[in-house]
Every structure is written in C-alpha cells, then in structure tokens.
Coordinates of C-alpha atoms and ligand atoms in Angstrom, one line a residue:
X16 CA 12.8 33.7 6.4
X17 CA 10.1 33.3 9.5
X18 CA 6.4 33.0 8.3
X19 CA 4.8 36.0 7.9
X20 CA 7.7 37.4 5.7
X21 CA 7.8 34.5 3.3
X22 CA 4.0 34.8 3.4
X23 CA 4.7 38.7 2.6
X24 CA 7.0 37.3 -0.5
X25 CA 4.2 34.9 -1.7
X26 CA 1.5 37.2 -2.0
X27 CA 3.8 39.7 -3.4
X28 CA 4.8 37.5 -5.7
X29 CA 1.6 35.9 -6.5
X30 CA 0.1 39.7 -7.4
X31 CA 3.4 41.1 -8.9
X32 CA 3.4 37.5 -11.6
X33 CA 0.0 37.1 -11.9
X34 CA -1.0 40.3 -12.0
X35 CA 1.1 41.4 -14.8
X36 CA 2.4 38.2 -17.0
X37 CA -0.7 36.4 -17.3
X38 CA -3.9 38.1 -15.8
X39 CA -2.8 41.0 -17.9
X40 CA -3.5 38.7 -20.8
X41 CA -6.1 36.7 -19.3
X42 CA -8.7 39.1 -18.0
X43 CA -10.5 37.6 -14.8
X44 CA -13.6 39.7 -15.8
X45 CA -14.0 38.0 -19.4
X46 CA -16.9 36.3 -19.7
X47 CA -18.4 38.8 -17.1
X48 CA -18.3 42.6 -19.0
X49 CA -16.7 41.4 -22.4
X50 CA -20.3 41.5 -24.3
X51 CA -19.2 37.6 -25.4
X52 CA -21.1 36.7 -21.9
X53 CA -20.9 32.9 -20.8
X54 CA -19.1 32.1 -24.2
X55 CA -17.4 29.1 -23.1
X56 CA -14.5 27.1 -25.5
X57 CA -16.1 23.4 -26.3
X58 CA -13.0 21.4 -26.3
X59 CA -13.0 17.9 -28.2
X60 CA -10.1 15.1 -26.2
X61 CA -9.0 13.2 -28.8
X62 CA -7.1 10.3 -27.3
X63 CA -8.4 9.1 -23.8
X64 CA -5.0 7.8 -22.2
X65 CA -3.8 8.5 -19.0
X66 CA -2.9 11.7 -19.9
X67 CA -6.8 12.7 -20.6
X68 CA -8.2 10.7 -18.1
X69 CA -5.5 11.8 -15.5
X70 CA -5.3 15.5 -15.6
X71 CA -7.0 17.1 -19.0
X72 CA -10.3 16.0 -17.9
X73 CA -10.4 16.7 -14.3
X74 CA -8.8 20.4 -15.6
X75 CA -11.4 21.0 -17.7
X76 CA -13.6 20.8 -14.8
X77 CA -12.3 23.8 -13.4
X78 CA -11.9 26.1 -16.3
X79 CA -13.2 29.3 -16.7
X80 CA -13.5 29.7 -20.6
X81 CA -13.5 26.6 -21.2
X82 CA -14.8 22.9 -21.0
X83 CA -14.9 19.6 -22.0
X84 CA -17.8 18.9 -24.7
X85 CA -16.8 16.0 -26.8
X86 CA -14.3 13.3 -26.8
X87 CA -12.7 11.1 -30.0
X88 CA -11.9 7.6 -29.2
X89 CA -10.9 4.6 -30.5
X90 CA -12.1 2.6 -27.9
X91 CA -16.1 1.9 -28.2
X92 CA -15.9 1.0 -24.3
X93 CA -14.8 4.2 -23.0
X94 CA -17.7 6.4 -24.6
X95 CA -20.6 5.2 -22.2
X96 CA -18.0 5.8 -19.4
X97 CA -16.9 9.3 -20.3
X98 CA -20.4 10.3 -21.0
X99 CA -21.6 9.5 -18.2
X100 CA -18.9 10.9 -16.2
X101 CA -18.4 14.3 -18.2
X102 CA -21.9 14.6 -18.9
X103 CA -21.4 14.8 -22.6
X104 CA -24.4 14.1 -25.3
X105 CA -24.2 11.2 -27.5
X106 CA -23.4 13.8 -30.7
X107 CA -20.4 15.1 -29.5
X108 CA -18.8 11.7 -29.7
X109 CA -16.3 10.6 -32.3
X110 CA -14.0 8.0 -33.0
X111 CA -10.9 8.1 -35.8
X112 CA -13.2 7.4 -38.6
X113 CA -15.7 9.5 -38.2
X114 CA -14.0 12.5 -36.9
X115 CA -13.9 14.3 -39.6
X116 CA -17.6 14.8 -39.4
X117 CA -17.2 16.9 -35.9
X118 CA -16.6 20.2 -38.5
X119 CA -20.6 20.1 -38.6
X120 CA -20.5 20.2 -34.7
X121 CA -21.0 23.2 -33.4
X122 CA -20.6 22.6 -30.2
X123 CA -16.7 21.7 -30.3
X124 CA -14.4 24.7 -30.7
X125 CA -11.2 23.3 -30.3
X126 CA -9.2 19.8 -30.6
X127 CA -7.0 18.7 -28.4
X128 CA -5.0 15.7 -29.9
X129 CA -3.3 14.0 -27.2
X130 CA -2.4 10.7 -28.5
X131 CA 1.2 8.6 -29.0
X132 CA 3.8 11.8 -31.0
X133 CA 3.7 10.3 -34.5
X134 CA -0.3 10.6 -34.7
X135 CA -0.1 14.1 -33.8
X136 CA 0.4 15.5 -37.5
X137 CA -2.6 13.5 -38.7
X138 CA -5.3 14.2 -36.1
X139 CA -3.8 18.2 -36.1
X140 CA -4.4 18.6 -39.6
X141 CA -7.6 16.7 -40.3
X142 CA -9.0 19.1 -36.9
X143 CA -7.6 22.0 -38.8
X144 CA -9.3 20.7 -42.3
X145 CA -12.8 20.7 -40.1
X146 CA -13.0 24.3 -39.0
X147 CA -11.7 23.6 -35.4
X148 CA -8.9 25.2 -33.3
X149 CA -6.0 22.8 -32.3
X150 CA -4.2 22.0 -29.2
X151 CA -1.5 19.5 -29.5
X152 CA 0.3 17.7 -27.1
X153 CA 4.1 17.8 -26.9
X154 CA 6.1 17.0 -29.1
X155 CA 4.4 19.0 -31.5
X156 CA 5.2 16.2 -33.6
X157 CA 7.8 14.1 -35.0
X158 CA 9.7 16.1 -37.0
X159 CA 10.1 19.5 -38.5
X160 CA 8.8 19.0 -41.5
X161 CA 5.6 17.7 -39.8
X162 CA 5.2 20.8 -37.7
X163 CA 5.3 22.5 -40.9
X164 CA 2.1 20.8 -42.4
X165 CA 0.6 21.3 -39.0
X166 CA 1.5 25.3 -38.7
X167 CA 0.7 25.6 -42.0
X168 CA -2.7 23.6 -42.1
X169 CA -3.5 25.7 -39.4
X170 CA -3.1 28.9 -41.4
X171 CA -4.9 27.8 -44.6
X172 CA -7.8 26.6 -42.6
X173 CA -7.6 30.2 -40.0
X174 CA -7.7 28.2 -36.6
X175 CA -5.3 28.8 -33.9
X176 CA -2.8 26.5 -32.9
X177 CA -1.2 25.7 -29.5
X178 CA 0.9 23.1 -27.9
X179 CA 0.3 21.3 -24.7
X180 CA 3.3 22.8 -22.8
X181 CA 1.5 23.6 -19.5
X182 CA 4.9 24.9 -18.0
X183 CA 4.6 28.0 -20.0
X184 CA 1.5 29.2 -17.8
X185 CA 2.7 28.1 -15.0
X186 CA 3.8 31.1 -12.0
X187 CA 7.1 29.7 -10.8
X188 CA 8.0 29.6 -14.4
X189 CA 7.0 32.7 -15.0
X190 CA 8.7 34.3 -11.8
X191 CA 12.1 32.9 -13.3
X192 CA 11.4 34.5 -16.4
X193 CA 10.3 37.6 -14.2
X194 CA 13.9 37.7 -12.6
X195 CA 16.1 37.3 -15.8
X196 CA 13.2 39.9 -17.5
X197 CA 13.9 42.6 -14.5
X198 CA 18.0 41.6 -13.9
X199 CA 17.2 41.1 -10.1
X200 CA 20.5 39.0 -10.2
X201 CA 22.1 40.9 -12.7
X202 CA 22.8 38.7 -16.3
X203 CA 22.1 34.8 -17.0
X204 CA 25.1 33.4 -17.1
X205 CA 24.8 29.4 -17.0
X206 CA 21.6 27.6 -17.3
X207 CA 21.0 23.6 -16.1
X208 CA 17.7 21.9 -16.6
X209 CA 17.1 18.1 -15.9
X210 CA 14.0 16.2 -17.0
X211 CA 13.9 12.2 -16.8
X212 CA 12.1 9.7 -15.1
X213 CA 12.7 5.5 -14.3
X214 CA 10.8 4.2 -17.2
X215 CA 8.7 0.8 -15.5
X216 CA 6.3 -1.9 -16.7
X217 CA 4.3 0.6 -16.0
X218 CA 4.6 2.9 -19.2
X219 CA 2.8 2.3 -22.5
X220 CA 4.2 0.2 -24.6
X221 CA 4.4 3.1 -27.8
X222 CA 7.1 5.3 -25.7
X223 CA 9.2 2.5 -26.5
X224 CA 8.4 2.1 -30.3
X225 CA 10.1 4.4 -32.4
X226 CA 7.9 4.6 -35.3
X227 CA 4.9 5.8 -32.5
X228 CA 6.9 8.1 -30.2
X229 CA 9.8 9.2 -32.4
X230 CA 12.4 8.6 -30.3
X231 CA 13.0 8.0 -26.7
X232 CA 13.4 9.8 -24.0
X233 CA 14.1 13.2 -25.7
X234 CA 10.9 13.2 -27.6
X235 CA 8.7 13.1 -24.4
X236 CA 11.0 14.3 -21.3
X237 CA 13.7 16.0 -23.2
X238 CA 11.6 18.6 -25.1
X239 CA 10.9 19.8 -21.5
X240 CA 14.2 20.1 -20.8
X241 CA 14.8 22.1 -24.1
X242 CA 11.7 24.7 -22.9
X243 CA 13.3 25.0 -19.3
X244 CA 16.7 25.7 -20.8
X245 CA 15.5 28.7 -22.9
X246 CA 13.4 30.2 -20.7
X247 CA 16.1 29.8 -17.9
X248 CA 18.7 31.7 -20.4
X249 CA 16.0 33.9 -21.7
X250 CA 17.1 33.5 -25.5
X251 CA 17.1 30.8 -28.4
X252 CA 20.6 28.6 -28.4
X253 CA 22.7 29.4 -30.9
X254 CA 24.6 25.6 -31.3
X255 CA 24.2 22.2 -29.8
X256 CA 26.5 19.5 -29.1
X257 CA 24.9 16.4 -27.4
X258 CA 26.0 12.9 -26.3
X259 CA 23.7 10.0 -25.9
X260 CA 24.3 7.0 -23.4
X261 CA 22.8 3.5 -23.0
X262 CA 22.5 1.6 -19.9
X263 CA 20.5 -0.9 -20.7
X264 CA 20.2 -1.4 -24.5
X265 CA 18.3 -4.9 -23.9
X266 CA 15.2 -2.4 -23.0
X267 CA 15.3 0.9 -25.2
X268 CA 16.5 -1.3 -28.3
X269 CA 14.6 1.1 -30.2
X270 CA 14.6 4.6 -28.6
X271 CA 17.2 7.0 -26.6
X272 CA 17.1 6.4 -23.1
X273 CA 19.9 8.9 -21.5
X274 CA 20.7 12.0 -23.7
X275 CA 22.8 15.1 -22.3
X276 CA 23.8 18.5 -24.5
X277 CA 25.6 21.7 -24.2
X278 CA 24.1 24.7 -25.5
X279 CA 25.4 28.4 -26.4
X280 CA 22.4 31.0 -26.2
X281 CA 22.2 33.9 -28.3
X282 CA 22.6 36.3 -25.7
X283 CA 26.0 34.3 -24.6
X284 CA 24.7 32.4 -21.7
X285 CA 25.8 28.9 -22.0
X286 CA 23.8 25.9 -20.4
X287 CA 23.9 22.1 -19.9
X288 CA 20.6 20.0 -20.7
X289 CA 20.5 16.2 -19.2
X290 CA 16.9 13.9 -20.4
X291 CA 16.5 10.3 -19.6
X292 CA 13.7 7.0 -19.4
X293 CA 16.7 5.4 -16.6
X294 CA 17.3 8.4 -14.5
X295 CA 14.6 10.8 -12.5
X296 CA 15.3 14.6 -13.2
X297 CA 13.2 17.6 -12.2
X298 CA 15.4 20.5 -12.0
X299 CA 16.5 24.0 -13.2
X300 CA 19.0 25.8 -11.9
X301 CA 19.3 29.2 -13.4
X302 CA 23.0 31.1 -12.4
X303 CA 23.2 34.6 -12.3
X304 CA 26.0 37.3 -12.6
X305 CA 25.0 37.9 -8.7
X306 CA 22.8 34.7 -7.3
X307 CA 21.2 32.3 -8.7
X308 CA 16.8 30.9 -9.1
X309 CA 16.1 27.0 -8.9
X310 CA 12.8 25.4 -9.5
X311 CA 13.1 21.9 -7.8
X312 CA 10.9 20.4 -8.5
X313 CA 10.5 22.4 -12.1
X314 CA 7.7 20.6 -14.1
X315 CA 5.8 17.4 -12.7
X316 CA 2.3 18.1 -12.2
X317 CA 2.8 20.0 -9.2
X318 CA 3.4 21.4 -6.7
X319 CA 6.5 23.1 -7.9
X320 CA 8.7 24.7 -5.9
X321 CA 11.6 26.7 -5.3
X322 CA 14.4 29.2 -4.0
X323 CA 17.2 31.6 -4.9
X324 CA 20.2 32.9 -3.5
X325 CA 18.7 35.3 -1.3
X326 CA 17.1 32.4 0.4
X327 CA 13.6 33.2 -0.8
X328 CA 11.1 30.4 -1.7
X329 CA 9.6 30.8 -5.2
X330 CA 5.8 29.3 -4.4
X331 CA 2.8 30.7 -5.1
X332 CA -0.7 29.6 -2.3
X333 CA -3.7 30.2 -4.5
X334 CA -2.5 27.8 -7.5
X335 CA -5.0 25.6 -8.9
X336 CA -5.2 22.2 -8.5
X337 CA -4.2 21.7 -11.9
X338 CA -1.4 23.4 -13.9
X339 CA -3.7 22.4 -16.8
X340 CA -6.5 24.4 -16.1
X341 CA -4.7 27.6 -16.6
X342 CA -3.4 26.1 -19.3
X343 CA -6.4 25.5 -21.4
X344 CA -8.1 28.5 -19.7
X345 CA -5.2 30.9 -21.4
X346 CA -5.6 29.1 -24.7
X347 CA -9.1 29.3 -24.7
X348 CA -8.6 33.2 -24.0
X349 CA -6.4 33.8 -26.8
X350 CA -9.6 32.2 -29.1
X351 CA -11.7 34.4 -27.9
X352 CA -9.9 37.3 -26.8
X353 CA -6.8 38.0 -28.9
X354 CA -4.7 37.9 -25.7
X355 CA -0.8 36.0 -25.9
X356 CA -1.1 32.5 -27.0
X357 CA 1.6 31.2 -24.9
X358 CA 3.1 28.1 -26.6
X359 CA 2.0 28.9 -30.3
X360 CA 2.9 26.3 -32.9
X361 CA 6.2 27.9 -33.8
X362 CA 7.3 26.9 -30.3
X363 CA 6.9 23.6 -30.5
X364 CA 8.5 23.7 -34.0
X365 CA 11.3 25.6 -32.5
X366 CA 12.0 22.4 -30.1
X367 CA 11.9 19.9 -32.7
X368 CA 14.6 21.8 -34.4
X369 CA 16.2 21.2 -31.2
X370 CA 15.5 17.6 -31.2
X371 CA 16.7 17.2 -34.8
X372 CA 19.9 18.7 -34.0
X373 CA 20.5 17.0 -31.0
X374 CA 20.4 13.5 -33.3
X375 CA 22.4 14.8 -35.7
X376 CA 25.3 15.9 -33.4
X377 CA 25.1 12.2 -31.9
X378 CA 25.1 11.0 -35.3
X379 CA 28.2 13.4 -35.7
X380 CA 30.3 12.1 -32.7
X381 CA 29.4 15.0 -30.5
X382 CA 29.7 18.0 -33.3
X383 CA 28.5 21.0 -32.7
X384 CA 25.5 21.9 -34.8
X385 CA 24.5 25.2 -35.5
X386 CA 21.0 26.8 -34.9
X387 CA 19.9 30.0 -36.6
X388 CA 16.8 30.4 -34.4
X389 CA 16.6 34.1 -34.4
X390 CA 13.7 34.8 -31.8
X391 CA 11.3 31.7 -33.1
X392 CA 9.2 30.6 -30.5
X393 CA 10.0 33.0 -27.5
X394 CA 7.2 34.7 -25.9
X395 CA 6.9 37.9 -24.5
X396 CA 5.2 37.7 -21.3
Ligands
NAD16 P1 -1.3 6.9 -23.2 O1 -0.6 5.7 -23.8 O2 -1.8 6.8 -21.8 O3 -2.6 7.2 -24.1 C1 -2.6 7.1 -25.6 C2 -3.9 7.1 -26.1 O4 -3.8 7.0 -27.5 C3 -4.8 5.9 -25.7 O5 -6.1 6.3 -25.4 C4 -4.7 5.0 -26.8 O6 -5.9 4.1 -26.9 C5 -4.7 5.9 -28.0 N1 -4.1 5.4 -29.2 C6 -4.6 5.5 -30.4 N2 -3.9 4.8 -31.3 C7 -2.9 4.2 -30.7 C8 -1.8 3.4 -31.1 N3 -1.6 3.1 -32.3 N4 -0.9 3.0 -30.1 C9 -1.1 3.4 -28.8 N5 -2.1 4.2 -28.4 C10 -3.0 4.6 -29.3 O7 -0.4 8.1 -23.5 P2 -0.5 9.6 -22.8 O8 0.5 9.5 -21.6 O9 -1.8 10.0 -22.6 O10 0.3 10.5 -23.9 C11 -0.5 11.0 -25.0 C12 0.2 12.2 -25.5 O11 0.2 13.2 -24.5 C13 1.7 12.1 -25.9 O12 2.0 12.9 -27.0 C14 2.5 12.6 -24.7 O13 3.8 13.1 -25.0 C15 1.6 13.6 -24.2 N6 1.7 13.9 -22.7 C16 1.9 15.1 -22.3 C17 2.1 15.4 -21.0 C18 2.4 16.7 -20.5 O14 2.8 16.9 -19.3 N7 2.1 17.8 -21.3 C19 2.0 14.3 -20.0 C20 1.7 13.0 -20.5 C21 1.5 12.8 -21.9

C-alpha cells in the first residue's frame, strides 16, 4: 500500500471505529453542552505499584471526565511523594485501615483497586460498602464465587462496577471486532491468541505466591488471552480442554507458568489459547472464511499494530499516549452518562469461569469441560 493510501485507510478507519463503537458512546461534547458542565470523576488509586505509578497515574493526567483525586496506600513514604506530584490534598489520602472513612469524602467518586488478585475482593467490596463506584484490576478476582460477592456488593450498595481490561477500548480491538461485526472476511472460523511474557528478578515477588495472585501465569497473562480469544471469535466458548507444562518447576513451585487450551465457540468457531511467565506472546490471529486480521502486537501498552489479508495495516495516528486514558475516560462516562460500560463486572466473572475451567480440565488429564456461558459478558459495541 504506498503512503497516502494507507494514510487514506487510517483515517478512514480511525473515523469509521471511533466514530461509531466508542465516540457514539462517549460523546466528545460531554462536559461541554451536557448541563453536568466540568463534572469531572474523582478517582481514588488504591495500591501504588508499578502498575499505578507506571501508567494509571500518568493516564489520569490526560483524561477528560476524569482524574486522579486521592490515593490509598500502605506505604506512609509514598503519600508526601504522590501529593506532591499529583497535586492531591492531604484529605483525600487513605491507607488500608482507614479507608473505609473515604465514604464521607466527597471528593472521590470512584475506586480503583489495583493491588496483588487475591486483595481484589476485599478492597472492591469495602469501596462498594462506602458509597463509591469500583474499578478493579484484572483478574476480577480469584475465583467465581468472589466475583459474586464483588457483582453483588456492587448492586446492594448501587455503584457501578468495571474491570481494568484496557483492551476493550482500545481501536485496533475494536476494528477486529468491526470486521467479524460487518463479515468483511466472511465468518470466523479459527481464532489464536498468545499472551506471555519471560518472568525475571524483575517481577514482584506475589505473582509467584499462590495464595496472593491465585495462580500463575493464567491469572495475570492468560485472562488476556481468554478476552482476545472471544472477541476474536465474536461469541462465548462453549468447552475447554487445556494442558499445563512446566519448564522450570524449581521457579513457579507454586503457580502455572506455561498453560495452552482449545476452545469451541458458540457460534462454531473453534480457537487455540497459549499463556505463559517462560515464554513472550503478544498475538491474535483471527482466520476468516475469506482472509484473515492479526493484531501483533495485540495488548502491551502500545503501540499496537497490525494487518489482514488484504495487506492492510490496522493502526490508528491520533491514539493517546495511554490506552488507559480512554480507558478510564469511557468508565467515567458510563458514571455519568449512562453510555456502554465496556468490561462490566460480569466480564471479568465470565473469565474466571474460564480460568476455573481451565484448572479443572488440567486436573482432569486434559477433559473437556463444558461452559454454558450464554451471552455473559459480551458487549455490544
Ligand atoms: P505491584 O507489585 O507493582 O504493586 C502492588 C501494590 O500492592 C504495591 O503498591 C504494594 O505495596 C501493594 N500491596 C499491598 N499489600 C500487598 C501484599 N500483601 N503483597 C504485595 N503487595 C502488596 O503490582 P502491579 O503490577 O501494580 O499489579 C497490581 C494489580 O494490577 C494486579 O491485579 C495486576 O494483575 C494488575 N495489573 C494490570 C495490568 C493491566 O494491563 N491491566 C498491568 C499490570 C498490573
């Protein structure tokens, strides 16, 4: 494709995706002629790891509808720090003991719990209990029955609940789901999606603990290997068979470190899934009746790129920096709009159903394990 054509593709693509998928949901213009003017989300971090300190904050930065206001820490030496950094007032800071308190704050909105997987069900709940819309980091947490209390905590208490799967808002996601939405290529027919990285010295200690992460690597890379698969088939599996492999069981004596599984979707498509701490892995690769969309890389913090068969380039020029700012900025509209919440608390339920039966068919040798999904969890963009 010479320049100025691909560049034709881009914008079109840009204004056909986020046109429609997501600016139809997330007005531009909010905040502007809405009659809510300036009403801006206050968003509380709880957990300031590399994750916050890395991307969430520096997102929040550049949000529209929403920003940082508060931060919960267990760590007394980080709040002069982030204060000073983020500009945020002495009030709005917490730790894990006093957090409850924060349902008197005014100023914070939302939660966003983004500490090690098996805290997730605690901090979501007690931020539910205080009045306060919940974002949750993946995995939702670290079971079903947890993401239960959590969903359900959530509806007693009448706060809105999303999950910190920033892929979901992403445009090259979206455009995938564009093609199998419109049949460009005709029908999915086989779906592949890698996610996996070389875990180091350099990774916190708790990813390796099972009673703090929940498992290995498919509790933290796998889960985005489960979103990729189903919104690369366009429909909820239907049964799971998975293996599990060990390459160096001196290391992950406590977690999974190289999982693959084989899926059947509802609507017959059939797919291979492959997660690992030993391996890297960054792909999808979506196959059509008549050509085929890959996202390669599909869902590091960006850029993300890719291609189909027609020898077009999936990228989109006017992203911003941070896939998390129109992450939060879409959650934050959903609060105060109404518009599509795009990973909802059933979603992240949905995968841990996943995850559960992915254990069990190790467990089982390899069995194939059943899933009566319906349409749980898949979102209409
Ligand atoms: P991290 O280890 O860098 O940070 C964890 C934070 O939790 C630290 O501030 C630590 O002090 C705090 N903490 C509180 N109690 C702890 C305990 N008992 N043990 C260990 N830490 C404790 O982890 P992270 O990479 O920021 O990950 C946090 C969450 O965010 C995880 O659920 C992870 O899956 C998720 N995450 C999501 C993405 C994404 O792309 N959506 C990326 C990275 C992490």
């Amino acid at each position: 494709m010479d320049k100025m054509n691909r560049r034709t593709f881009n914008v079109k693509l840009t204004q056909t995706l986020i046109g429609t998928a997501l600016l139809s949901n997330m007005p531009l213009s909010y905040g502007l002629n809405s009659g809510k003017q300036n009403k801006k989300l206050g968003i509380a971090l709880v957990g300031l790891g590399g994750y916050s300190s890395g991307l969430l904050a520096p997102a929040l930065l550049k949000t529209e509808h929403c920003y940082l206001a508060g931060i919960v820490t267990g760590t007394p030496s980080k709040e002069k720090e982030w204060m000073d950094k983020y500009n945020i007032p002495k009030e709005n800071v917490y730790n894990y003991e006093n957090f409850d308190a924060i349902a008197k704050n005014d100023a914070i909105d939302a939660i966003y719990v983004v500490l090690p997987n098996s805290m997730h069900a605690e901090f979501c709940i007690r931020a539910a209990k205080a009045g306060k819309h919940v974002i949750c980091e993946k995995p939702l947490a670290v079971s079903v029955a947890e993401c239960d209390v959590i969903i359900n905590a959530c509806k007693e208490n009448g706060v809105k609940l999303g999950v910190g799967y920033r892929m979901q808002t992403d445009p090259h996601t979206n455009e995938i789901k564009r093609l199998i939405k419109e049949k460009t290529f005709g029908e999915v027919k086989y779906v592949n999606s890698d996610a996996g990285f070389i875990a180091g010295s350099w990774i916190t200690p708790w990813r390796l603990d099972k009673k703090l992460a929940g498992g290995g690597a498919l509790m933290d890379m796998g889960v985005y290997a489960i979103q990729s698969s189903i919104y690369g088939a366009g429909a909820n599996p239907v049964s799971i068979s998975a293996q599990e492999f060990s390459t160096k069981p001196d290391y992950f004596k406590d977690v999974d470190e190289s999982i693959t599984a084989q899926m059947k979707f509802s609507n017959n498509v059939v797919g291979n899934m492959f997660t690992s701490y030993n391996a890297n892995g960054n792909r999808l690769v979506v196959s059509f009746e008549r050509g085929w969309a890959e996202l390669n890389p599909c869902h590091s913090y960006g850029p993300i790129s890719g291609c189909t068969s027609k020898g077009e380039e999936i990228k989109f020029p006017y992203q911003p920096q941070y896939q998390q700012t129109i992450q939060m900025d879409a959650f934050a509209k959903h609060v105060l709009t109404g518009s599509t919440n795009f990973a909802p608390g059933e979603m992240g339920k949905r995968d841990i159903i996943i995850v559960e039966a992915i254990y069990k068919s190790i467990k089982e040798g390899g069995k194939s394990i059943p899933l009566d999904l319906g349409d749980m969890g898949l979102v209409k963009v």
